[in-house]
Amino acid sequence: DEKTIDLIEMLFNAIIDDDSIPKLVTNLLLRLQIPVIKVAMIDENFITSGDHPCKTTLNIIAHLGRGISSQQDALFTDLESIIDNILNEFDVDLSSFENAVDALEIIEDKELDKAAQTERQTQKAVLQAHAREMVLTELQHHVKNKTLAKPAQKLILRNWSTLMFHRYIKFGKDSD
């Protein structure tokens, strides 16, 4: 039992020493120290199993918590709620940790979807900025040292540039 407690202490010391995990999340994880010790003493598979629900819970919380900077963060609130559930429900069976893993995997999927959506939006914004730059460059090239008739100015500077922008977004630089 003493060696098991020492092992869990080393595990939590590694969590404390990991600078990539914010202090807020570290404090949440430290709240699980006693239940983890109980699990390690009750379940002989804890040490040998790489995908033990208790270990998986700690890993997912640490992974998800890396970007949290405030207690008002919705993700922090979700993680705190899961930890509270574990602390309130855990007795001697692993079902509270198994339920936590299920809930954390759902949260992880939502976070991945959010990240993918943010990445798509960022890519779109970069493409649009690049398209604007390309359109301006092309317009400058075509109207350089030329005097545009007054009626053609609106057509070329507003409508043609808008058309070029949308064509570039849709088909790229090689658009007809």
PDB file of C-alpha atoms in Angstrom:
ATOM      1  CA  ASP A   1       0.000   0.000   0.000  1.00  0.00           C
ATOM      2  CA  GLU A   2       2.850   2.339   0.860  1.00  0.00           C
ATOM      3  CA  LYS A   3       4.467   1.774  -2.540  1.00  0.00           C
ATOM      4  CA  THR A   4       1.152   2.352  -4.270  1.00  0.00           C
ATOM      5  CA  ILE A   5       0.712   5.653  -2.426  1.00  0.00           C
ATOM      6  CA  ASP A   6       4.277   6.628  -3.359  1.00  0.00           C
ATOM      7  CA  LEU A   7       3.552   5.803  -7.004  1.00  0.00           C
ATOM      8  CA  ILE A   8       0.399   7.954  -7.004  1.00  0.00           C
ATOM      9  CA  GLU A   9       2.326  10.744  -5.286  1.00  0.00           C
ATOM     10  CA  MET A  10       4.935  10.591  -8.063  1.00  0.00           C
ATOM     11  CA  LEU A  11       2.154  10.672 -10.665  1.00  0.00           C
ATOM     12  CA  PHE A  12       0.628  13.808  -9.164  1.00  0.00           C
ATOM     13  CA  ASN A  13       4.051  15.405  -8.715  1.00  0.00           C
ATOM     14  CA  ALA A  14       4.581  14.933 -12.452  1.00  0.00           C
ATOM     15  CA  ILE A  15       1.255  16.679 -13.062  1.00  0.00           C
ATOM     16  CA  ILE A  16       2.281  19.549 -10.773  1.00  0.00           C
ATOM     17  CA  ASP A  17       5.663  19.867 -12.491  1.00  0.00           C
ATOM     18  CA  ASP A  18       4.159  19.916 -16.003  1.00  0.00           C
ATOM     19  CA  ASP A  19       4.251  23.583 -17.044  1.00  0.00           C
ATOM     20  CA  SER A  20       1.967  22.947 -20.002  1.00  0.00           C
ATOM     21  CA  ILE A  21      -0.943  22.291 -17.638  1.00  0.00           C
ATOM     22  CA  PRO A  22      -2.364  25.541 -16.225  1.00  0.00           C
ATOM     23  CA  LYS A  23      -2.475  25.884 -12.434  1.00  0.00           C
ATOM     24  CA  LEU A  24      -6.288  25.976 -12.533  1.00  0.00           C
ATOM     25  CA  VAL A  25      -6.379  22.547 -14.137  1.00  0.00           C
ATOM     26  CA  THR A  26      -3.593  21.232 -11.916  1.00  0.00           C
ATOM     27  CA  ASN A  27      -5.689  22.201  -8.890  1.00  0.00           C
ATOM     28  CA  LEU A  28      -8.672  20.376 -10.364  1.00  0.00           C
ATOM     29  CA  LEU A  29      -6.584  17.261 -10.938  1.00  0.00           C
ATOM     30  CA  LEU A  30      -5.161  17.406  -7.414  1.00  0.00           C
ATOM     31  CA  ARG A  31      -8.706  17.110  -6.083  1.00  0.00           C
ATOM     32  CA  LEU A  32      -8.713  13.580  -7.524  1.00  0.00           C
ATOM     33  CA  GLN A  33      -5.651  12.441  -5.595  1.00  0.00           C
ATOM     34  CA  ILE A  34      -7.535  10.550  -2.862  1.00  0.00           C
ATOM     35  CA  PRO A  35      -9.930   8.755  -5.262  1.00  0.00           C
ATOM     36  CA  VAL A  36      -6.966   7.776  -7.450  1.00  0.00           C
ATOM     37  CA  ILE A  37      -5.140   6.349  -4.428  1.00  0.00           C
ATOM     38  CA  LYS A  38      -8.282   4.359  -3.548  1.00  0.00           C
ATOM     39  CA  VAL A  39      -8.559   3.047  -7.102  1.00  0.00           C
ATOM     40  CA  ALA A  40      -4.889   2.050  -7.142  1.00  0.00           C
ATOM     41  CA  MET A  41      -5.331   0.116  -3.898  1.00  0.00           C
ATOM     42  CA  ILE A  42      -8.590  -1.549  -4.898  1.00  0.00           C
ATOM     43  CA  ASP A  43      -7.876  -2.388  -8.536  1.00  0.00           C
ATOM     44  CA  GLU A  44      -4.702  -4.349  -9.260  1.00  0.00           C
ATOM     45  CA  ASN A  45      -5.092  -3.501 -12.979  1.00  0.00           C
ATOM     46  CA  PHE A  46      -4.512   0.188 -12.279  1.00  0.00           C
ATOM     47  CA  ILE A  47      -0.737  -0.023 -12.534  1.00  0.00           C
ATOM     48  CA  THR A  48      -0.519  -2.503 -15.398  1.00  0.00           C
ATOM     49  CA  SER A  49      -3.393  -1.266 -17.581  1.00  0.00           C
ATOM     50  CA  GLY A  50      -2.526   1.563 -19.953  1.00  0.00           C
ATOM     51  CA  ASP A  51      -6.161   2.351 -20.681  1.00  0.00           C
ATOM     52  CA  HIS A  52      -7.474   2.203 -17.136  1.00  0.00           C
ATOM     53  CA  PRO A  53     -10.510   4.525 -16.749  1.00  0.00           C
ATOM     54  CA  CYS A  54      -8.858   6.380 -13.894  1.00  0.00           C
ATOM     55  CA  LYS A  55      -5.668   7.033 -15.867  1.00  0.00           C
ATOM     56  CA  THR A  56      -7.678   7.907 -18.969  1.00  0.00           C
ATOM     57  CA  THR A  57      -9.693  10.436 -16.966  1.00  0.00           C
ATOM     58  CA  LEU A  58      -6.533  12.132 -15.708  1.00  0.00           C
ATOM     59  CA  ASN A  59      -4.968  12.161 -19.175  1.00  0.00           C
ATOM     60  CA  ILE A  60      -8.003  13.617 -20.924  1.00  0.00           C
ATOM     61  CA  ILE A  61      -8.497  16.311 -18.285  1.00  0.00           C
ATOM     62  CA  ALA A  62      -4.825  17.275 -18.494  1.00  0.00           C
ATOM     63  CA  HIS A  63      -4.985  17.319 -22.299  1.00  0.00           C
ATOM     64  CA  LEU A  64      -8.199  19.324 -22.527  1.00  0.00           C
ATOM     65  CA  GLY A  65      -7.118  21.741 -19.834  1.00  0.00           C
ATOM     66  CA  ARG A  66      -3.959  22.945 -21.579  1.00  0.00           C
ATOM     67  CA  GLY A  67      -5.617  26.022 -23.100  1.00  0.00           C
ATOM     68  CA  ILE A  68      -7.692  27.095 -20.104  1.00  0.00           C
ATOM     69  CA  SER A  69      -6.787  30.469 -18.669  1.00  0.00           C
ATOM     70  CA  SER A  70      -9.758  31.373 -16.493  1.00  0.00           C
ATOM     71  CA  GLN A  71     -12.366  29.831 -14.251  1.00  0.00           C
ATOM     72  CA  GLN A  72     -15.039  31.472 -16.407  1.00  0.00           C
ATOM     73  CA  ASP A  73     -13.988  29.341 -19.380  1.00  0.00           C
ATOM     74  CA  ALA A  74     -16.859  26.994 -20.321  1.00  0.00           C
ATOM     75  CA  LEU A  75     -14.423  24.101 -20.670  1.00  0.00           C
ATOM     76  CA  PHE A  76     -13.126  24.693 -17.134  1.00  0.00           C
ATOM     77  CA  THR A  77     -16.690  24.593 -15.835  1.00  0.00           C
ATOM     78  CA  ASP A  78     -17.329  21.318 -17.667  1.00  0.00           C
ATOM     79  CA  LEU A  79     -14.143  19.740 -16.286  1.00  0.00           C
ATOM     80  CA  GLU A  80     -14.912  20.966 -12.790  1.00  0.00           C
ATOM     81  CA  SER A  81     -18.392  19.461 -13.029  1.00  0.00           C
ATOM     82  CA  ILE A  82     -16.983  16.087 -14.071  1.00  0.00           C
ATOM     83  CA  ILE A  83     -14.500  16.117 -11.196  1.00  0.00           C
ATOM     84  CA  ASP A  84     -17.277  17.059  -8.764  1.00  0.00           C
ATOM     85  CA  ASN A  85     -19.307  14.111 -10.067  1.00  0.00           C
ATOM     86  CA  ILE A  86     -16.393  11.756  -9.511  1.00  0.00           C
ATOM     87  CA  LEU A  87     -15.860  13.066  -5.980  1.00  0.00           C
ATOM     88  CA  ASN A  88     -19.574  12.766  -5.170  1.00  0.00           C
ATOM     89  CA  GLU A  89     -20.176   9.363  -6.784  1.00  0.00           C
ATOM     90  CA  PHE A  90     -16.938   7.438  -6.278  1.00  0.00           C
ATOM     91  CA  ASP A  91     -17.033   4.766  -3.630  1.00  0.00           C
ATOM     92  CA  VAL A  92     -15.289   1.507  -4.479  1.00  0.00           C
ATOM     93  CA  ASP A  93     -16.328   0.791  -8.052  1.00  0.00           C
ATOM     94  CA  LEU A  94     -14.894   2.327 -11.204  1.00  0.00           C
ATOM     95  CA  SER A  95     -18.211   3.359 -12.735  1.00  0.00           C
ATOM     96  CA  SER A  96     -17.752   7.026 -11.790  1.00  0.00           C
ATOM     97  CA  PHE A  97     -14.412   7.070 -13.637  1.00  0.00           C
ATOM     98  CA  GLU A  98     -15.901   5.179 -16.586  1.00  0.00           C
ATOM     99  CA  ASN A  99     -18.758   7.720 -16.726  1.00  0.00           C
ATOM    100  CA  ALA A 100     -16.194  10.515 -16.507  1.00  0.00           C
ATOM    101  CA  VAL A 101     -14.273   9.062 -19.463  1.00  0.00           C
ATOM    102  CA  ASP A 102     -17.490   8.934 -21.514  1.00  0.00           C
ATOM    103  CA  ALA A 103     -18.355  12.548 -20.633  1.00  0.00           C
ATOM    104  CA  LEU A 104     -14.792  13.712 -21.294  1.00  0.00           C
ATOM    105  CA  GLU A 105     -14.728  12.026 -24.705  1.00  0.00           C
ATOM    106  CA  ILE A 106     -17.904  13.901 -25.644  1.00  0.00           C
ATOM    107  CA  ILE A 107     -16.319  17.172 -24.504  1.00  0.00           C
ATOM    108  CA  GLU A 108     -13.135  16.313 -26.385  1.00  0.00           C
ATOM    109  CA  ASP A 109     -15.119  15.713 -29.589  1.00  0.00           C
ATOM    110  CA  LYS A 110     -16.871  19.073 -29.169  1.00  0.00           C
ATOM    111  CA  GLU A 111     -13.530  20.816 -28.624  1.00  0.00           C
ATOM    112  CA  LEU A 112     -12.077  19.160 -31.726  1.00  0.00           C
ATOM    113  CA  ASP A 113     -15.097  20.303 -33.734  1.00  0.00           C
ATOM    114  CA  LYS A 114     -14.671  23.856 -32.409  1.00  0.00           C
ATOM    115  CA  ALA A 115     -10.979  23.822 -33.296  1.00  0.00           C
ATOM    116  CA  ALA A 116     -11.721  22.548 -36.800  1.00  0.00           C
ATOM    117  CA  GLN A 117     -14.366  25.245 -37.284  1.00  0.00           C
ATOM    118  CA  THR A 118     -11.953  27.933 -36.075  1.00  0.00           C
ATOM    119  CA  GLU A 119      -9.275  26.609 -38.420  1.00  0.00           C
ATOM    120  CA  ARG A 120     -11.689  26.688 -41.369  1.00  0.00           C
ATOM    121  CA  GLN A 121     -12.647  30.273 -40.532  1.00  0.00           C
ATOM    122  CA  THR A 122      -9.003  31.275 -40.250  1.00  0.00           C
ATOM    123  CA  GLN A 123      -8.167  29.623 -43.573  1.00  0.00           C
ATOM    124  CA  LYS A 124     -11.091  31.397 -45.206  1.00  0.00           C
ATOM    125  CA  ALA A 125      -9.971  34.765 -43.801  1.00  0.00           C
ATOM    126  CA  VAL A 126      -6.399  34.181 -45.016  1.00  0.00           C
ATOM    127  CA  LEU A 127      -7.651  33.159 -48.465  1.00  0.00           C
ATOM    128  CA  GLN A 128      -9.842  36.253 -48.661  1.00  0.00           C
ATOM    129  CA  ALA A 129      -6.995  38.547 -47.626  1.00  0.00           C
ATOM    130  CA  HIS A 130      -4.750  36.917 -50.210  1.00  0.00           C
ATOM    131  CA  ALA A 131      -7.483  37.209 -52.854  1.00  0.00           C
ATOM    132  CA  ARG A 132      -7.885  40.932 -52.120  1.00  0.00           C
ATOM    133  CA  GLU A 133      -4.134  41.407 -52.472  1.00  0.00           C
ATOM    134  CA  MET A 134      -4.050  39.499 -55.766  1.00  0.00           C
ATOM    135  CA  VAL A 135      -7.020  41.439 -57.155  1.00  0.00           C
ATOM    136  CA  LEU A 136      -5.420  44.758 -56.234  1.00  0.00           C
ATOM    137  CA  THR A 137      -2.152  43.691 -57.817  1.00  0.00           C
ATOM    138  CA  GLU A 138      -3.913  42.618 -61.021  1.00  0.00           C
ATOM    139  CA  LEU A 139      -5.956  45.823 -61.169  1.00  0.00           C
ATOM    140  CA  GLN A 140      -2.852  47.925 -60.676  1.00  0.00           C
ATOM    141  CA  HIS A 141      -1.105  45.981 -63.419  1.00  0.00           C
ATOM    142  CA  HIS A 142      -3.950  46.458 -65.903  1.00  0.00           C
ATOM    143  CA  VAL A 143      -4.691  50.124 -65.230  1.00  0.00           C
ATOM    144  CA  LYS A 144      -1.135  51.296 -64.661  1.00  0.00           C
ATOM    145  CA  ASN A 145      -0.310  54.412 -66.714  1.00  0.00           C
ATOM    146  CA  LYS A 146      -3.808  54.409 -68.207  1.00  0.00           C
ATOM    147  CA  THR A 147      -6.529  56.978 -67.934  1.00  0.00           C
ATOM    148  CA  LEU A 148      -9.908  55.433 -67.328  1.00  0.00           C
ATOM    149  CA  ALA A 149     -13.016  57.035 -68.766  1.00  0.00           C
ATOM    150  CA  LYS A 150     -15.356  58.255 -66.038  1.00  0.00           C
ATOM    151  CA  PRO A 151     -18.123  55.672 -66.812  1.00  0.00           C
ATOM    152  CA  ALA A 152     -15.545  52.840 -66.833  1.00  0.00           C
ATOM    153  CA  GLN A 153     -14.048  53.767 -63.458  1.00  0.00           C
ATOM    154  CA  LYS A 154     -17.013  52.428 -61.458  1.00  0.00           C
ATOM    155  CA  LEU A 155     -17.217  49.337 -63.653  1.00  0.00           C
ATOM    156  CA  ILE A 156     -13.516  48.499 -63.331  1.00  0.00           C
ATOM    157  CA  LEU A 157     -12.777  49.630 -59.795  1.00  0.00           C
ATOM    158  CA  ARG A 158     -15.911  48.323 -58.120  1.00  0.00           C
ATOM    159  CA  ASN A 159     -17.654  45.682 -60.188  1.00  0.00           C
ATOM    160  CA  TRP A 160     -14.679  44.138 -61.974  1.00  0.00           C
ATOM    161  CA  SER A 161     -12.679  43.943 -58.750  1.00  0.00           C
ATOM    162  CA  THR A 162     -15.611  42.262 -56.995  1.00  0.00           C
ATOM    163  CA  LEU A 163     -15.986  39.797 -59.840  1.00  0.00           C
ATOM    164  CA  MET A 164     -12.233  39.083 -59.813  1.00  0.00           C
ATOM    165  CA  PHE A 165     -12.311  38.588 -56.036  1.00  0.00           C
ATOM    166  CA  HIS A 166     -15.145  36.047 -56.183  1.00  0.00           C
ATOM    167  CA  ARG A 167     -13.605  34.223 -59.136  1.00  0.00           C
ATOM    168  CA  TYR A 168     -10.255  34.026 -57.318  1.00  0.00           C
ATOM    169  CA  ILE A 169     -11.951  32.634 -54.183  1.00  0.00           C
ATOM    170  CA  LYS A 170     -13.846  30.055 -56.232  1.00  0.00           C
ATOM    171  CA  PHE A 171     -11.264  29.035 -58.868  1.00  0.00           C
ATOM    172  CA  GLY A 172      -7.883  30.427 -57.783  1.00  0.00           C
ATOM    173  CA  LYS A 173      -5.399  32.479 -59.780  1.00  0.00           C
ATOM    174  CA  ASP A 174      -5.836  30.409 -62.938  1.00  0.00           C
ATOM    175  CA  SER A 175      -9.482  31.440 -63.262  1.00  0.00           C
ATOM    176  CA  ASP A 176     -10.516  32.651 -66.721  1.00  0.00           C
TER     177      ASP A 176
END
